[in-house]
Amino acid sequence: MTVAPENVPEAGGGRRRFTRADALVMGCYAVAAFVIYAGLWTNLGRGGYMTNSMQDQNMWEWFFAVTAHAVFHWENPLFSDLQNFPAGVNMMANTAMLGLGIPLSPITQLFGPTATWAIALTGGLAGTAIAWYWVFSRHLVGSRTAAAIGAAFCGFAPAMVSHGNAHPNFVVLFLIPFIVLRLIRLAQGRRPVRDGIVLGLMLGYQVFLGAEPLLIMMMAFVLFAAGYAVSRPRAALRMVKPMAGGLAIAAVIAVVITIYPLWWQFFGPQSYDRIEHGRVGNDTAALTRFATESIAGAPQAAADVSMNRTEENAFFGWPLIILMVVLTVWLWRNVLARAIAISMFLMAWLSLGIQIVVNHRETGIPGPWKLLFNQPLFNSLIESRLAIGCIPAIAALLAIATERVFRAAPSLRDRDLLVRFLWLVALAAVLIPVAPTPLKTTLRPDTPAFFTNGAWRPHVGTGSVVVVPLPNDADARGLHWQVRAGLGFPLAGGYFVGPTGPDDRRGRYGAVKRPTEELLVRVRNSGEVPEVTSAQRAQAIKDLKYWQADAVVLAPVANGTALRQTVEQLIGAPARFVDGVWVWDVRALRR
């Protein structure tokens, strides 16, 4: 980040010769990513499933499969009615990552969506680290060792690995460092037109990889820029003109690329204007504890102050927090480091949400997020994720500090070697506790043969399949079964984000539950067979007509006997057992 010539290498930057050392560093990142996902790769053909992804792997694989299906059948990738039939799913309003799903469609088509899922996650961690290494080593510090340390933290920080269980849109961040770099080049005003064009292309593409991490990055960059402007107001004023011109060019290009997809996202079918998560800011304790998948991880302590295993968004550990305070004080006179530190602390503060909570105790002290949480775009953000904006800042401070130590001890004399050694030992003591461990993988139960051998075909025409109970955010296996059936039929219900209702554009997870689905969920949870009333039977027929159902299918599930008996009462006919599932052909009922 070539902002302050007295602190960083010459800004022309980026022309440093690629060496074996660079290749070694990048190779280490790739190996580390494969080790983290070793369980997934070794079980790729046997139904490997990320244990802590809950139902998200099923959902993401469905996104990848449906995107590939749209590409190869020349269909609109922004929408699909293969789930939540007949209303469908707005793919742009979900985290479908079309910027990854479309290019990887051939792989999805040839090897299946689990392969695409594994490539996205593994390549995301490694690619993010490699991208930051390239930027750090060419534009921030002269030491490859310093750059490698900082970039490793960017790629494998606790929050990155936590999201690596289930959220590739928060893992595939390889464009972010180059967007930041291009913004800084705009401020330097060397080639504002060219830099504006390149920035616009990157911003447009990043929207199709993940708009939410882009928003978080932009917030962190604005705070960094404000911190720099306060320290160097005259220099900042000189940067306004070239940056404004370049940003205008970038905005035009990005809008041209994204205007129709974004219109579809916010105003197209099954769109929504916000999704409310409640109070989900970080407890201050989350900043100092260790994440589940860290070497020093304490799963219960992490679960105590996080939404779930995929949302451990802070968890930097108390040694690293202390080191960041020490480095901020030590590097305060360095203008670049000062601006980075200001951004880091402010993003951490914002991540605490609308009220500061200390170890579960509400202090009554409002957080700065209270000013933003109800505004458009911000009202759908999970505010604890703002701590992710601290990751590049922490990494940059680690790199700057490491280079300063190496410059203070430049020779190979014993004293200088000792200084370097002690610094690296200190870094190891701080970073090893937050280093990642391999993510847990389990094996999926076998898909019923009914879906894999084509036995479903005689029972399905142009209507949908109703899986009992319908796929939802608690059990989305039906999406996987549909994929294994070659997406040959649409599903009622599903796991996605859509509007709460025709007149309520608030977002919600999953389809709006109809009365019959709610009844079946109660039976699944209780295991008790109710006395079905005539009104419930009539409602079931009405719901089947709404879903345009051709078949109702009950696969092996908990309390399956109670569910079968309940459906038989609702439909008024016994089921047929076909290749591992119970099937009711209901086409006659909805005529």
XYZ file of C-alpha atoms in Angstrom:
591
model
C 0.000 0.000 0.000
C 2.243 2.664 -1.302
C 0.824 5.706 0.432
C 3.687 7.014 2.507
C 7.024 6.851 0.679
C 8.960 7.246 3.907
C 7.399 4.083 5.255
C 6.979 1.734 2.333
C 8.753 0.689 -0.881
C 8.597 2.766 -4.025
C 5.035 3.043 -5.242
C 5.452 2.023 -8.807
C 5.396 -1.266 -7.201
C 4.397 -4.628 -8.489
C 7.476 -5.157 -10.704
C 9.431 -7.171 -8.197
C 10.770 -10.287 -9.857
C 8.885 -13.497 -9.117
C 11.292 -15.916 -7.464
C 11.383 -19.409 -6.037
C 10.794 -17.869 -2.628
C 7.473 -16.445 -3.860
C 6.528 -19.809 -5.340
C 7.429 -21.543 -2.069
C 5.286 -19.180 -0.002
C 2.312 -19.575 -2.320
C 2.776 -23.329 -2.392
C 2.727 -23.412 1.415
C -0.596 -21.572 1.408
C -2.042 -24.099 -1.045
C -0.806 -27.046 1.034
C -2.224 -25.494 4.207
C -5.622 -25.066 2.567
C -5.630 -28.700 1.399
C -4.713 -29.892 4.894
C -7.591 -27.906 6.364
C -9.992 -29.578 3.911
C -8.272 -32.969 3.877
C -11.366 -34.710 5.220
C -13.503 -33.278 2.436
C -11.068 -34.123 -0.367
C -10.404 -37.685 0.802
C -14.135 -38.345 0.995
C -15.149 -36.440 -2.109
C -16.563 -39.497 -3.857
C -18.119 -40.949 -0.722
C -20.380 -38.106 0.276
C -18.020 -35.961 2.330
C -19.922 -33.294 4.272
C -18.602 -30.414 6.374
C -19.810 -31.296 9.869
C -20.196 -27.709 11.067
C -21.846 -26.419 7.897
C -25.258 -27.480 9.244
C -27.453 -27.380 6.089
C -25.357 -24.857 4.191
C -23.360 -27.370 2.165
C -26.616 -28.801 0.794
C -27.743 -25.288 -0.092
C -24.466 -24.231 -1.705
C -24.164 -27.413 -3.737
C -27.697 -26.771 -4.960
C -26.697 -23.240 -6.003
C -23.702 -24.572 -7.936
C -25.726 -27.363 -9.550
C -28.587 -25.080 -10.581
C -26.160 -22.486 -11.951
C -24.456 -25.133 -14.095
C -27.875 -26.402 -15.202
C -28.830 -22.873 -16.271
C -25.569 -22.408 -18.188
C -25.842 -25.652 -20.112
C -29.568 -25.267 -20.800
C -29.376 -21.574 -21.737
C -31.654 -20.562 -18.863
C -31.672 -17.421 -16.731
C -29.107 -17.975 -13.931
C -30.655 -15.173 -11.862
C -33.773 -17.192 -11.039
C -34.836 -20.805 -10.555
C -38.127 -22.510 -9.781
C -36.446 -25.844 -9.012
C -36.840 -24.966 -5.339
C -39.789 -23.294 -3.602
C -42.005 -24.341 -6.487
C -43.966 -22.650 -7.972
C -42.809 -19.253 -6.585
C -39.114 -20.007 -7.130
C -35.878 -18.529 -5.812
C -34.188 -15.242 -6.681
C -30.594 -16.401 -7.125
C -29.167 -12.854 -7.036
C -30.931 -12.238 -3.727
C -29.170 -15.318 -2.367
C -25.456 -15.977 -2.002
C -25.289 -18.027 -5.191
C -21.837 -16.656 -6.167
C -22.557 -16.592 -9.885
C -19.072 -15.179 -10.417
C -17.721 -18.559 -9.319
C -20.599 -20.877 -10.173
C -20.729 -19.885 -13.849
C -16.976 -20.258 -14.626
C -16.896 -23.562 -12.727
C -20.027 -24.913 -14.432
C -18.040 -27.418 -16.549
C -16.504 -28.880 -13.378
C -19.917 -29.009 -11.707
C -21.399 -30.721 -14.737
C -18.583 -33.271 -15.029
C -17.738 -34.016 -11.406
C -20.723 -32.802 -9.409
C -21.312 -29.803 -7.132
C -19.392 -31.288 -4.199
C -16.217 -30.985 -6.277
C -17.048 -27.343 -7.017
C -17.751 -26.788 -3.318
C -14.350 -28.251 -2.367
C -12.544 -26.199 -5.021
C -14.279 -22.990 -3.914
C -13.394 -23.433 -0.244
C -9.848 -24.701 -0.702
C -9.030 -22.259 -3.481
C -10.687 -19.474 -1.526
C -8.435 -19.769 1.529
C -5.274 -20.310 -0.515
C -6.154 -17.707 -3.147
C -6.950 -15.038 -0.561
C -3.612 -15.594 1.179
C -1.736 -15.584 -2.151
C -3.416 -12.364 -3.280
C -2.582 -10.561 -0.055
C 0.992 -11.860 -0.218
C 1.362 -10.437 -3.700
C 0.088 -7.011 -2.613
C 2.020 -6.948 0.663
C 5.303 -8.096 -0.880
C 5.069 -5.691 -3.829
C 3.474 -2.635 -2.264
C 3.655 -2.670 1.539
C 6.933 -4.186 2.745
C 10.233 -5.149 1.206
C 10.638 -8.339 3.241
C 9.086 -11.466 1.785
C 9.058 -12.997 5.261
C 7.076 -10.071 6.632
C 4.652 -10.218 3.714
C 4.243 -13.988 4.092
C 3.382 -13.689 7.778
C 0.785 -10.993 7.178
C -0.774 -12.740 4.186
C -0.987 -16.040 6.046
C -3.117 -14.317 8.659
C -5.362 -12.828 5.948
C -6.011 -16.241 4.452
C -6.242 -18.361 7.585
C -7.489 -16.069 10.359
C -10.019 -17.672 12.732
C -12.999 -15.948 11.108
C -11.881 -17.068 7.651
C -11.664 -20.685 8.787
C -14.977 -20.445 10.629
C -16.721 -19.238 7.470
C -14.746 -21.892 5.630
C -17.165 -24.429 7.067
C -20.082 -23.091 5.094
C -19.709 -19.670 3.446
C -17.467 -19.556 0.373
C -18.597 -15.975 -0.282
C -16.590 -15.000 2.819
C -13.666 -17.230 1.866
C -13.142 -16.392 -1.813
C -11.714 -12.914 -1.221
C -8.807 -12.904 -3.669
C -10.071 -9.730 -5.406
C -10.291 -7.654 -2.222
C -6.554 -6.867 -1.882
C -6.351 -5.783 -5.517
C -9.424 -3.572 -5.094
C -7.753 -1.937 -2.086
C -4.536 -1.508 -4.050
C -6.355 0.077 -6.983
C -8.124 2.518 -4.646
C -4.766 3.596 -3.262
C -3.360 4.001 -6.757
C -6.305 6.222 -7.607
C -5.435 8.400 -4.620
C -1.876 8.690 -5.893
C -3.274 10.035 -9.159
C -0.800 8.450 -11.539
C -3.181 6.902 -14.072
C -6.702 7.646 -12.812
C -8.469 6.668 -16.034
C -6.802 3.283 -16.369
C -7.016 2.608 -12.648
C -10.680 3.638 -12.644
C -11.468 1.241 -15.476
C -9.667 -1.655 -13.790
C -11.305 -0.854 -10.455
C -14.758 -0.771 -12.039
C -14.222 -4.189 -13.611
C -13.056 -5.653 -10.323
C -15.922 -4.117 -8.345
C -18.425 -5.453 -10.844
C -16.997 -8.953 -10.631
C -16.762 -8.867 -6.824
C -20.519 -8.245 -6.640
C -20.977 -11.682 -8.225
C -18.566 -13.221 -5.721
C -19.929 -11.573 -2.606
C -21.433 -8.142 -2.105
C -21.423 -8.352 1.697
C -17.630 -8.783 2.119
C -17.206 -6.000 -0.449
C -19.356 -3.710 1.699
C -17.343 -4.595 4.807
C -14.078 -3.952 2.966
C -15.302 -0.583 1.717
C -16.279 0.402 5.248
C -12.816 -0.545 6.525
C -11.139 1.355 3.673
C -13.189 4.494 4.332
C -12.094 4.408 7.983
C -8.472 3.860 6.896
C -8.715 6.793 4.468
C -10.248 8.993 7.169
C -7.455 8.086 9.570
C -4.847 8.936 6.933
C -6.597 12.211 6.057
C -6.586 13.325 9.687
C -2.851 12.675 9.884
C -1.974 14.193 6.481
C -4.788 16.634 5.593
C -2.849 18.450 2.870
C -1.781 15.230 1.168
C -5.349 13.954 1.465
C -6.728 17.072 -0.227
C -4.372 16.535 -3.168
C -5.751 13.017 -3.508
C -9.399 14.081 -3.736
C -9.426 15.152 -7.384
C -7.773 12.094 -8.981
C -9.666 9.756 -6.713
C -13.021 11.387 -7.456
C -12.423 11.143 -11.192
C -11.245 7.559 -11.017
C -14.109 6.538 -8.739
C -16.602 8.109 -11.134
C -15.195 6.018 -13.985
C -15.170 2.907 -11.796
C -18.755 3.529 -10.696
C -20.004 3.867 -14.270
C -18.329 0.620 -15.327
C -19.443 -1.283 -12.232
C -23.020 -0.052 -12.668
C -23.084 -1.060 -16.337
C -21.955 -4.564 -15.356
C -24.276 -5.015 -12.396
C -27.326 -2.794 -12.937
C -29.615 -5.470 -14.328
C -28.576 -8.220 -11.884
C -28.885 -5.779 -8.983
C -32.305 -4.662 -10.197
C -33.250 -8.329 -10.261
C -31.854 -8.799 -6.765
C -33.791 -5.941 -5.184
C -36.891 -5.681 -7.380
C -37.166 -8.935 -9.313
C -39.384 -11.930 -8.474
C -38.929 -13.273 -4.924
C -36.789 -10.291 -3.943
C -36.736 -8.721 -0.490
C -35.527 -5.408 0.871
C -33.918 -6.469 4.166
C -33.415 -9.444 6.425
C -33.547 -8.966 10.169
C -31.150 -11.006 12.308
C -31.837 -9.315 15.632
C -28.992 -8.236 17.895
C -25.990 -10.138 16.596
C -23.075 -7.902 17.512
C -19.934 -9.386 19.031
C -19.742 -9.787 22.760
C -16.447 -8.172 23.773
C -15.429 -11.591 25.098
C -15.498 -12.905 21.515
C -12.535 -10.677 20.630
C -10.227 -12.307 23.156
C -11.344 -15.950 23.059
C -10.113 -18.662 20.714
C -12.205 -20.043 17.862
C -13.401 -23.624 17.703
C -11.081 -24.542 14.831
C -7.987 -22.855 16.264
C -5.137 -24.797 17.860
C -5.989 -23.225 21.223
C -9.689 -23.516 20.460
C -12.195 -23.951 23.248
C -15.453 -25.029 21.516
C -17.725 -24.392 24.473
C -16.206 -20.992 25.216
C -16.539 -20.048 21.532
C -20.126 -21.272 21.297
C -20.949 -19.230 24.382
C -20.433 -15.942 22.501
C -21.197 -16.752 18.858
C -24.274 -17.472 16.740
C -22.938 -20.825 15.543
C -19.742 -22.504 14.382
C -19.837 -20.675 11.027
C -20.130 -17.212 12.595
C -17.094 -17.018 14.860
C -16.269 -13.649 13.398
C -13.745 -12.312 15.903
C -11.913 -14.748 18.204
C -8.472 -13.242 17.722
C -7.314 -14.499 21.106
C -6.070 -12.352 23.961
C -2.326 -12.580 23.052
C -2.957 -11.138 19.583
C -5.195 -8.393 20.990
C -2.420 -7.390 23.399
C 0.135 -7.450 20.587
C -2.073 -5.198 18.432
C -2.242 -2.639 21.235
C 1.535 -2.784 21.643
C 2.155 -2.478 17.886
C -0.268 0.439 17.607
C 1.658 2.335 20.279
C 5.042 1.361 18.820
C 4.132 2.233 15.211
C 1.985 5.274 15.966
C 4.428 7.722 14.377
C 4.258 5.755 11.136
C 1.395 7.462 9.290
C 0.401 4.380 7.331
C 0.427 2.095 10.383
C -1.533 4.684 12.369
C -4.299 4.854 9.753
C -4.429 1.061 9.573
C -4.662 0.795 13.361
C -7.463 3.376 13.494
C -9.418 1.383 10.918
C -8.804 -1.840 12.854
C -10.040 -0.537 16.187
C -13.058 1.214 14.685
C -14.140 -1.897 12.762
C -13.824 -3.935 15.955
C -15.939 -1.331 17.749
C -18.591 -1.384 15.027
C -18.742 -5.173 15.234
C -19.983 -4.920 18.812
C -23.408 -3.958 17.485
C -25.973 -1.500 18.698
C -25.167 -2.047 22.381
C -21.911 -2.990 24.068
C -22.133 -6.394 25.753
C -19.356 -7.558 28.069
C -19.340 -11.282 28.753
C -23.143 -11.492 28.343
C -23.743 -8.396 30.460
C -25.567 -5.594 28.679
C -23.881 -2.351 29.630
C -26.529 -0.029 28.213
C -23.764 1.761 26.307
C -24.820 2.214 22.670
C -22.410 1.122 19.986
C -21.746 3.170 16.835
C -23.563 0.540 14.779
C -26.798 2.005 16.159
C -26.357 4.851 13.651
C -26.243 2.463 10.679
C -28.072 -0.764 11.452
C -31.451 0.404 10.144
C -30.161 1.984 6.932
C -30.541 0.361 3.475
C -27.858 -2.266 2.740
C -26.624 -2.126 6.322
C -29.957 -3.447 7.639
C -29.208 -6.932 6.282
C -25.646 -7.113 7.611
C -24.758 -9.398 10.503
C -22.809 -6.833 12.463
C -20.484 -9.313 14.172
C -19.055 -9.916 10.675
C -17.616 -6.401 10.679
C -14.749 -7.841 12.728
C -13.627 -9.499 9.488
C -12.634 -5.996 8.383
C -9.957 -6.114 11.099
C -8.163 -9.062 9.500
C -6.232 -7.226 6.738
C -5.404 -4.444 9.188
C -3.960 -6.878 11.725
C -2.031 -8.585 8.942
C -0.617 -5.296 7.628
C 0.537 -4.257 11.110
C 2.218 -7.650 11.578
C 4.012 -7.224 8.244
C 5.099 -3.637 8.934
C 6.334 -4.519 12.427
C 8.231 -7.560 11.166
C 9.979 -5.535 8.505
C 10.885 -2.850 11.041
C 12.461 -5.485 13.292
C 14.385 -6.926 10.348
C 15.588 -3.458 9.338
C 16.699 -2.770 12.903
C 18.676 -6.016 12.782
C 19.897 -6.041 9.157
C 23.035 -8.127 9.417
C 23.760 -11.748 10.142
C 25.734 -10.942 13.258
C 24.796 -12.802 16.423
C 23.042 -9.848 18.035
C 20.903 -9.112 14.992
C 20.083 -12.770 14.506
C 19.017 -12.954 18.137
C 16.697 -9.949 17.719
C 15.071 -11.533 14.664
C 14.787 -14.871 16.414
C 13.148 -13.368 19.500
C 10.658 -11.457 17.343
C 9.718 -14.586 15.406
C 9.341 -16.497 18.667
C 7.022 -13.759 19.938
C 4.989 -13.941 16.728
C 4.786 -17.723 17.022
C 3.553 -17.433 20.600
C 0.810 -15.088 19.445
C -0.175 -16.672 16.129
C 0.145 -20.420 16.741
C -2.777 -20.442 19.211
C -5.047 -18.986 16.491
C -3.644 -21.162 13.697
C -6.325 -23.359 12.092
C -6.907 -27.055 12.583
C -8.385 -29.360 9.903
C -12.123 -28.885 9.577
C -14.344 -31.765 10.604
C -15.940 -33.814 7.865
C -18.542 -36.544 8.078
C -20.193 -38.815 5.525
C -23.688 -38.152 4.257
C -26.256 -40.946 4.514
C -26.739 -42.646 1.165
C -29.279 -41.008 -1.115
C -32.353 -43.255 -1.536
C -32.171 -45.223 -4.773
C -35.537 -43.766 -5.744
C -33.709 -40.540 -6.643
C -30.522 -41.983 -8.118
C -31.847 -44.745 -10.386
C -34.663 -42.829 -12.038
C -37.493 -44.568 -10.168
C -39.046 -41.147 -9.595
C -39.807 -40.646 -13.288
C -43.112 -42.581 -13.487
C -44.460 -40.533 -10.570
C -43.556 -37.028 -11.751
C -44.799 -35.127 -14.763
C -44.726 -31.341 -14.914
C -45.450 -30.801 -11.235
C -43.329 -30.837 -8.101
C -42.159 -33.390 -5.573
C -43.148 -32.798 -1.956
C -40.514 -34.324 0.315
C -41.830 -35.091 3.808
C -41.048 -33.020 5.736
C -40.394 -30.285 3.207
C -36.750 -29.123 2.887
C -35.962 -26.220 5.202
C -33.086 -24.604 7.080
C -33.107 -27.434 9.631
C -33.063 -30.291 7.112
C -32.219 -29.537 3.493
C -31.284 -33.065 2.404
C -34.070 -32.932 -0.161
C -31.958 -30.458 -2.146
C -29.142 -32.992 -2.318
C -31.544 -35.743 -3.402
C -32.888 -33.474 -6.134
C -29.352 -32.803 -7.375
C -28.607 -36.535 -7.395
C -31.768 -36.975 -9.485
C -30.292 -34.659 -12.094
C -32.573 -31.745 -11.176
C -35.306 -33.600 -13.010
C -38.145 -32.172 -10.961
C -38.888 -29.051 -8.882
C -39.249 -29.202 -5.102
C -41.850 -27.658 -2.863
C -40.304 -25.726 0.020
C -36.552 -25.369 0.394
C -33.614 -23.642 2.026
C -32.892 -20.185 0.604
C -33.647 -16.553 1.418
C -36.836 -15.016 0.105
C -39.612 -12.607 1.059
C -41.831 -13.224 4.062
C -44.954 -12.831 1.931
C -46.508 -11.084 -1.077
C -47.092 -7.936 0.956
C -44.120 -8.275 3.305
C -40.734 -7.771 1.653
C -38.715 -8.609 4.733
C -36.394 -11.527 4.043
C -36.694 -14.896 5.717
C -34.891 -18.235 5.530
C -36.895 -20.846 3.671
C -40.339 -20.844 2.129
C -43.337 -19.444 3.921
C -44.741 -22.487 5.709
C -48.185 -23.617 4.701
C -50.499 -25.289 7.264
C -49.802 -28.828 6.053
C -46.055 -28.320 6.322
C -46.441 -26.953 9.857
C -48.466 -30.023 10.819
C -45.825 -32.371 9.428
C -43.054 -30.516 11.255
C -44.934 -30.977 14.539
C -45.271 -34.697 13.856
C -41.581 -34.986 12.966
C -40.606 -33.256 16.208
C -43.020 -35.092 18.510
C -43.349 -38.532 16.910
C -47.056 -38.507 17.755
C -49.738 -39.272 15.151
C -52.596 -36.756 15.405
C -56.244 -37.365 14.653
C -56.479 -35.604 11.317
C -59.653 -33.565 10.863
C -61.662 -33.061 7.702
C -60.515 -29.422 7.683
C -56.874 -30.544 7.750
C -57.538 -32.958 4.883
C -59.111 -30.181 2.859
C -56.163 -27.919 3.671
C -53.741 -30.644 2.569
C -55.467 -30.889 -0.818
C -55.353 -27.100 -1.097
C -51.628 -27.063 -0.281
C -50.901 -29.852 -2.763
C -52.672 -27.823 -5.422
C -50.624 -24.758 -4.473
C -47.408 -26.769 -4.764
C -48.681 -28.308 -8.020
C -47.565 -31.592 -6.521
C -47.245 -34.747 -8.566
C -45.814 -36.921 -5.813
C -45.327 -36.902 -2.055
C -42.177 -38.741 -0.954
C -41.146 -39.878 2.518
C -37.519 -40.959 2.830
C -36.060 -42.537 5.987
C -36.181 -39.848 8.678
C -36.670 -39.644 12.417
C -40.265 -40.488 13.397
C -40.855 -41.716 9.861
C -43.646 -44.110 10.864
C -45.626 -41.316 12.497
C -45.124 -39.138 9.416
C -46.276 -41.911 7.061
C -49.427 -42.544 9.071
C -50.189 -38.823 9.194
C -49.742 -38.373 5.422
C -51.940 -41.414 4.779
C -54.684 -39.760 6.796
C -54.239 -36.451 4.975
C -54.243 -37.996 1.506
C -56.694 -40.795 2.252
C -54.575 -43.473 0.616
C -51.711 -45.787 1.598
C -48.204 -45.231 0.274
C -46.219 -47.476 -2.036
C -42.691 -48.421 -1.026
C -40.426 -47.799 -4.017
C -36.651 -48.146 -3.901
C -36.146 -46.994 -0.344
C -38.915 -44.383 0.005
C -42.666 -44.217 0.546
C -44.463 -42.597 -2.397
C -47.940 -41.163 -2.868
C -48.907 -40.270 -6.416
C -51.209 -37.282 -5.874
C -51.759 -36.036 -9.397
C -55.400 -37.099 -9.308
C -56.027 -35.168 -6.081
C -55.147 -31.761 -7.519
C -57.200 -31.932 -10.690
